[in-house]
Coordinates of N, CA and C and ligand atoms in Angstrom, one line a residue:
X263 N -1.7 108.8 -18.9 CA -2.7 108.6 -17.9 C -3.2 110.0 -17.4
X264 N -4.4 110.1 -17.1 CA -4.9 111.3 -16.5 C -5.6 111.1 -15.2
X265 N -5.5 112.1 -14.4 CA -6.2 112.0 -13.1 C -7.7 112.1 -13.3
X266 N -8.4 111.1 -12.7 CA -9.9 111.0 -12.9 C -10.7 111.5 -11.8
X267 N -10.3 111.1 -10.6 CA -11.1 111.4 -9.4 C -10.3 111.2 -8.2
X268 N -10.9 111.4 -7.0 CA -10.2 111.2 -5.8 C -10.0 109.8 -5.5
X269 N -10.8 108.9 -6.0 CA -10.7 107.5 -5.7 C -11.2 107.1 -4.3
X270 N -11.8 108.1 -3.6 CA -12.3 107.8 -2.3 C -13.6 107.1 -2.3
X271 N -14.0 106.3 -1.3 CA -15.2 105.6 -1.3 C -16.5 106.5 -1.5
X272 N -16.4 107.8 -1.1 CA -17.6 108.6 -1.3 C -17.6 109.4 -2.6
X273 N -16.8 108.9 -3.5 CA -16.8 109.5 -4.9 C -18.2 109.4 -5.5
X274 N -18.5 110.4 -6.3 CA -19.9 110.4 -6.9 C -20.1 109.4 -8.0
X275 N -19.0 108.8 -8.5 CA -19.1 107.9 -9.6 C -19.6 106.6 -9.2
X276 N -20.8 106.1 -9.7 CA -21.4 104.8 -9.2 C -20.5 103.6 -9.5
X277 N -19.7 103.7 -10.5 CA -18.8 102.5 -10.8 C -17.7 102.5 -9.8
X278 N -17.2 103.6 -9.5 CA -16.1 103.7 -8.4 C -16.7 103.3 -7.1
X279 N -17.9 103.7 -6.8 CA -18.5 103.3 -5.5 C -18.7 101.8 -5.4
X280 N -19.1 101.2 -6.5 CA -19.3 99.7 -6.5 C -18.0 99.0 -6.3
X281 N -16.9 99.5 -6.9 CA -15.6 98.9 -6.7 C -15.2 99.0 -5.2
X282 N -15.4 100.1 -4.6 CA -15.0 100.3 -3.2 C -15.9 99.4 -2.3
X283 N -17.2 99.3 -2.6 CA -18.1 98.5 -1.8 C -17.7 97.0 -1.9
X284 N -17.3 96.6 -3.1 CA -16.9 95.2 -3.3 C -15.6 94.9 -2.5
X285 N -14.7 95.8 -2.4 CA -13.5 95.6 -1.7 C -13.8 95.2 -0.2
X286 N -14.9 95.7 0.3 CA -15.2 95.4 1.7 C -15.7 94.0 1.9
X287 N -16.0 93.3 0.8 CA -16.5 91.9 0.9 C -15.3 90.9 0.6
X288 N -14.2 91.4 0.3 CA -13.1 90.5 -0.1 C -12.8 89.5 1.0
X289 N -12.5 88.3 0.5 CA -11.9 87.2 1.4 C -10.4 87.3 1.2
X290 N -9.8 88.0 2.1 CA -8.4 88.3 1.9 C -7.6 88.2 3.3
X291 N -7.3 86.9 3.6 CA -6.4 86.8 4.8 C -5.1 87.5 4.7
X292 N -4.6 87.8 3.5 CA -3.4 88.5 3.3 C -3.5 89.9 3.8
X293 N -4.7 90.4 4.0 CA -5.0 91.8 4.4 C -5.1 92.8 3.2
X294 N -4.9 92.3 2.0 CA -5.0 93.1 0.8 C -6.4 92.9 0.2
X295 N -7.3 93.9 0.4 CA -8.7 93.8 -0.1 C -8.8 94.6 -1.4
X296 N -9.3 93.9 -2.4 CA -9.4 94.5 -3.7 C -10.9 94.5 -4.2
X297 N -11.4 95.5 -4.7 CA -12.7 95.5 -5.3 C -12.6 96.0 -6.8
X298 N -13.5 95.4 -7.6 CA -13.5 95.9 -9.0 C -15.0 96.0 -9.4
X299 N -15.3 96.9 -10.3 CA -16.6 97.0 -10.9 C -16.5 97.3 -12.3
X300 N -17.3 96.5 -13.1 CA -17.3 96.7 -14.6 C -18.7 97.3 -15.0
X301 N -18.6 98.1 -16.0 CA -19.9 98.6 -16.7 C -19.9 98.0 -18.1
X302 N -21.0 97.4 -18.4 CA -21.2 96.7 -19.7 C -21.9 97.6 -20.7
X303 N -22.0 97.2 -21.9 CA -22.6 97.9 -23.0 C -24.1 98.2 -22.6
X304 N -24.7 97.4 -21.8 CA -26.1 97.7 -21.4 C -26.2 98.8 -20.4
X305 N -25.1 99.2 -19.8 CA -25.1 100.2 -18.8 C -25.1 99.7 -17.4
X306 N -25.3 98.4 -17.3 CA -25.3 97.8 -15.9 C -23.9 97.6 -15.3
X307 N -23.9 97.6 -14.0 CA -22.6 97.5 -13.3 C -22.6 96.2 -12.5
X308 N -21.4 95.5 -12.6 CA -21.2 94.2 -11.9 C -19.9 94.3 -11.1
X309 N -19.9 93.8 -9.9 CA -18.8 94.0 -9.0 C -18.2 92.6 -8.7
X310 N -16.9 92.7 -8.3 CA -16.2 91.5 -7.8 C -15.2 91.9 -6.8
X311 N -14.8 90.9 -6.0 CA -13.7 91.1 -5.0 C -12.7 90.0 -5.1
X312 N -11.5 90.2 -4.5 CA -10.6 89.1 -4.5 C -11.0 88.0 -3.5
X313 N -10.7 86.8 -3.9 CA -11.1 85.6 -3.1 C -9.8 84.8 -3.0
X314 N -9.2 84.9 -1.8 CA -7.9 84.2 -1.6 C -8.1 82.7 -1.2
X315 N -7.0 82.0 -1.0 CA -7.0 80.6 -0.6 C -5.8 80.2 0.1
X316 N -5.9 79.3 1.0 CA -4.7 78.8 1.7 C -3.7 78.2 0.7
X317 N -4.2 77.7 -0.4 CA -3.3 77.3 -1.5 C -3.2 78.5 -2.4
X318 N -2.1 79.3 -2.3 CA -2.0 80.6 -2.8 C -2.4 80.7 -4.3
X319 N -2.0 79.8 -5.2 CA -2.4 80.0 -6.6 C -3.8 79.9 -6.9
X320 N -4.6 79.4 -6.0 CA -6.1 79.3 -6.2 C -6.8 80.6 -6.1
X321 N -6.1 81.6 -5.6 CA -6.6 83.0 -5.4 C -7.2 83.5 -6.7
X322 N -8.3 84.2 -6.6 CA -9.0 84.9 -7.7 C -8.9 86.4 -7.5
X323 N -8.6 87.1 -8.5 CA -8.5 88.6 -8.4 C -9.9 89.2 -8.6
X324 N -10.1 90.4 -8.0 CA -11.3 91.1 -8.0 C -11.8 91.3 -9.5
X325 N -10.9 91.7 -10.4 CA -11.3 92.0 -11.7 C -12.0 90.8 -12.4
X326 N -11.3 89.6 -12.3 CA -11.9 88.5 -13.0 C -13.2 88.0 -12.4
X327 N -13.4 88.2 -11.1 CA -14.7 87.9 -10.5 C -15.7 88.9 -10.9
X328 N -15.4 90.1 -11.2 CA -16.4 91.1 -11.7 C -16.7 90.7 -13.1
X329 N -15.7 90.3 -13.9 CA -16.0 89.9 -15.3 C -16.9 88.7 -15.3
X330 N -16.7 87.7 -14.4 CA -17.5 86.5 -14.3 C -18.9 86.9 -14.0
X331 N -19.1 87.9 -13.0 CA -20.5 88.3 -12.6 C -21.2 88.9 -13.8
X332 N -20.5 89.6 -14.7 CA -21.1 90.3 -15.8 C -21.5 89.2 -16.8
X333 N -20.7 88.2 -17.0 CA -21.0 87.1 -17.9 C -22.2 86.3 -17.4
X334 N -22.3 86.0 -16.1 CA -23.4 85.3 -15.6 C -24.7 86.1 -15.8
X335 N -24.7 87.4 -15.7 CA -25.9 88.2 -15.8 C -26.3 88.4 -17.2
X336 N -25.3 88.6 -18.1 CA -25.6 89.1 -19.5 C -25.3 88.0 -20.6
X337 N -24.6 87.0 -20.2 CA -24.3 86.0 -21.2 C -22.9 86.2 -21.8
X338 N -22.5 85.2 -22.6 CA -21.2 85.2 -23.2 C -20.9 86.3 -24.2
X339 N -21.9 87.0 -24.7 CA -21.7 88.0 -25.6 C -21.5 89.4 -24.9
X340 N -21.4 89.4 -23.6 CA -21.3 90.6 -22.9 C -20.1 91.5 -23.4
X341 N -20.4 92.8 -23.4 CA -19.3 93.7 -23.8 C -18.9 94.6 -22.6
X342 N -17.7 94.5 -22.2 CA -17.3 95.3 -21.0 C -16.7 96.6 -21.6
X343 N -17.2 97.7 -21.1 CA -16.8 99.0 -21.6 C -15.8 99.8 -20.6
X344 N -16.0 99.5 -19.3 CA -15.3 100.2 -18.3 C -15.1 99.4 -17.1
X345 N -13.9 99.6 -16.4 CA -13.7 99.0 -15.1 C -13.0 99.9 -14.1
X346 N -13.3 99.8 -12.9 CA -12.6 100.5 -11.8 C -12.1 99.5 -10.8
X347 N -10.8 99.6 -10.4 CA -10.2 98.7 -9.5 C -9.7 99.6 -8.3
X348 N -10.1 99.1 -7.1 CA -9.7 99.9 -5.9 C -9.4 99.1 -4.7
X349 N -8.6 99.6 -3.8 CA -8.3 98.9 -2.6 C -8.1 100.0 -1.4
X350 N -8.6 99.6 -0.2 CA -8.3 100.5 0.9 C -7.0 100.3 1.5
X351 N -6.2 99.3 1.0 CA -5.1 98.8 1.7 C -3.7 99.2 1.1
X352 N -3.8 100.0 0.1 CA -2.5 100.5 -0.6 C -2.8 101.8 -1.3
X353 N -1.8 102.5 -1.7 CA -2.0 103.6 -2.6 C -2.1 103.2 -4.1
X354 N -1.7 102.0 -4.3 CA -1.7 101.5 -5.7 C -2.3 100.2 -5.9
X355 N -3.1 100.1 -7.0 CA -3.7 98.8 -7.3 C -4.0 98.7 -8.8
X356 N -3.0 98.5 -9.6 CA -3.1 98.4 -11.0 C -3.5 96.9 -11.3
X357 N -4.3 96.7 -12.3 CA -4.7 95.3 -12.7 C -3.5 94.5 -13.0
X358 N -3.4 93.2 -12.5 CA -2.3 92.3 -12.8 C -2.4 91.9 -14.3
X359 N -1.3 91.3 -14.7 CA -1.2 90.9 -16.1 C -2.3 90.0 -16.6
X360 N -2.6 89.0 -15.7 CA -3.6 88.0 -16.0 C -5.0 88.7 -16.2
X361 N -5.3 89.7 -15.3 CA -6.6 90.4 -15.4 C -6.6 91.3 -16.7
X362 N -5.5 91.8 -17.1 CA -5.4 92.6 -18.3 C -5.8 91.7 -19.5
X363 N -5.3 90.5 -19.5 CA -5.6 89.6 -20.6 C -7.1 89.2 -20.5
X364 N -7.6 88.9 -19.4 CA -9.0 88.6 -19.2 C -9.9 89.7 -19.7
X365 N -9.5 90.9 -19.4 CA -10.3 92.1 -19.7 C -10.4 92.3 -21.2
X366 N -9.3 92.1 -21.9 CA -9.3 92.4 -23.4 C -10.1 91.4 -24.1
X367 N -10.3 90.2 -23.6 CA -11.2 89.2 -24.2 C -12.6 89.7 -24.4
X368 N -13.1 90.5 -23.4 CA -14.5 91.0 -23.4 C -14.6 92.5 -23.7
X369 N -13.5 93.1 -24.1 CA -13.7 94.5 -24.4 C -12.4 95.1 -25.0
X370 N -12.2 95.1 -26.3 CA -10.9 95.5 -26.8 C -10.6 97.0 -26.6
X371 N -11.7 97.8 -26.2 CA -11.5 99.2 -25.9 C -11.9 99.6 -24.5
X372 N -11.7 98.6 -23.6 CA -12.1 98.9 -22.2 C -11.4 100.1 -21.6
X373 N -12.1 101.0 -21.0 CA -11.5 102.1 -20.2 C -11.3 101.6 -18.8
X374 N -10.0 101.8 -18.3 CA -9.6 101.2 -17.1 C -9.2 102.3 -16.1
X375 N -9.8 102.3 -14.9 CA -9.4 103.2 -13.9 C -8.9 102.4 -12.7
X376 N -7.8 102.8 -12.1 CA -7.3 102.1 -11.0 C -6.5 103.1 -10.1
X377 N -6.3 102.6 -8.8 CA -5.7 103.4 -7.8 C -4.2 103.6 -8.1
X378 N -3.7 104.8 -8.1 CA -2.3 105.1 -8.2 C -2.0 106.3 -7.3
X379 N -1.1 106.1 -6.4 CA -0.7 107.2 -5.5 C -2.0 107.7 -4.8
X380 N -2.9 106.8 -4.5 CA -4.1 107.2 -3.7 C -5.2 107.8 -4.5
X381 N -5.0 107.9 -5.8 CA -6.1 108.5 -6.6 C -6.4 107.6 -7.8
X382 N -7.6 107.7 -8.3 CA -8.0 106.9 -9.5 C -7.4 107.6 -10.7
X383 N -6.7 106.8 -11.5 CA -6.2 107.3 -12.8 C -6.9 106.5 -13.9
X384 N -7.0 107.1 -15.1 CA -7.7 106.5 -16.2 C -6.8 106.2 -17.3
X385 N -7.0 105.0 -18.0 CA -6.2 104.7 -19.2 C -7.1 103.7 -20.0
X386 N -6.5 103.0 -20.9 CA -7.2 102.0 -21.7 C -6.5 100.7 -21.6
X387 N -7.3 99.7 -21.9 CA -6.7 98.3 -21.9 C -5.6 98.2 -23.0
X388 N -5.7 99.0 -24.1 CA -4.7 99.0 -25.1 C -3.4 99.5 -24.6
X389 N -3.5 100.5 -23.8 CA -2.2 101.1 -23.2 C -1.6 100.1 -22.1
X390 N -2.5 99.4 -21.4 CA -2.0 98.5 -20.4 C -1.5 97.2 -20.9
X391 N -2.0 96.8 -22.1 CA -1.6 95.5 -22.7 C -1.3 95.7 -24.2
X392 N -0.1 96.3 -24.5 CA 0.2 96.5 -25.9 C 0.6 95.2 -26.5
X393 N 0.4 95.1 -27.8 CA 0.7 93.9 -28.6 C 0.0 92.7 -28.0
X394 N -1.3 92.9 -27.6 CA -2.0 91.8 -27.0 C -2.3 90.6 -27.9
X395 N -2.3 89.4 -27.4 CA -2.7 88.3 -28.2 C -4.2 88.1 -28.0
X396 N -5.0 88.1 -29.1 CA -6.4 88.1 -28.9 C -7.0 87.0 -29.8
X397 N -8.2 86.7 -29.7 CA -8.9 85.7 -30.4 C -8.8 86.0 -31.9
X398 N -8.8 87.3 -32.3 CA -8.7 87.7 -33.7 C -7.3 87.2 -34.3
X399 N -6.4 86.9 -33.5 CA -5.0 86.5 -34.0 C -5.0 85.0 -34.3
X400 N -6.0 84.3 -33.9 CA -6.0 82.9 -34.1 C -6.7 82.5 -35.4
X401 N -6.2 81.5 -36.2 CA -6.7 81.1 -37.5 C -8.1 80.5 -37.3
Ligands
THU105 N1 -5.3 91.2 -6.6 C1 -6.5 91.5 -7.3 O1 -7.6 91.3 -6.8 N2 -6.3 92.2 -8.5 C2 -5.2 92.5 -9.1 O2 -5.2 93.0 -10.2 C3 -3.9 92.4 -8.3 C4 -4.0 91.5 -7.2 C5 -5.4 90.5 -5.4 C6 -5.0 89.0 -5.5 C7 -4.6 88.7 -4.0 O3 -5.7 88.4 -3.3 C8 -4.0 90.1 -3.5 O4 -4.5 91.1 -4.4 C9 -2.5 90.2 -3.5 O5 -2.0 89.8 -4.7

């Protein structure tokens, strides 16, 4: 992993800015607000935030809501190339395992940036989800 940027909300990167802005919209009674923004092959940016629920397992992560927004806008053939995940409530916010699996479905080479020790670090979905099970593995 390499250090990419400060991860602060005033970062010059529009994708990072969109993730930070989305975190401000989170429905998060837990107090943990997460924002995610994806860039697709078209160059467009789509954001999502976490949406929690009194029934805890109903909670949706920011990343999967951003992916859904991209699909709504561009259709099922959407190609996700990049994602930024951010939170103002912790020094760390790596995508959860479920979101890693959701991401690889729409971009086998997605570049992923997320907050670690208060800074955005960059890696790839292949590094975050080795030996992934994908559609290509099904007969
Ligand atoms: N959360 C995300 O939005 N993305 C992740 O990848 C990790 C967890 C949210 C879900 C829940 O609202 C809160 O963070 C605590 O798990």
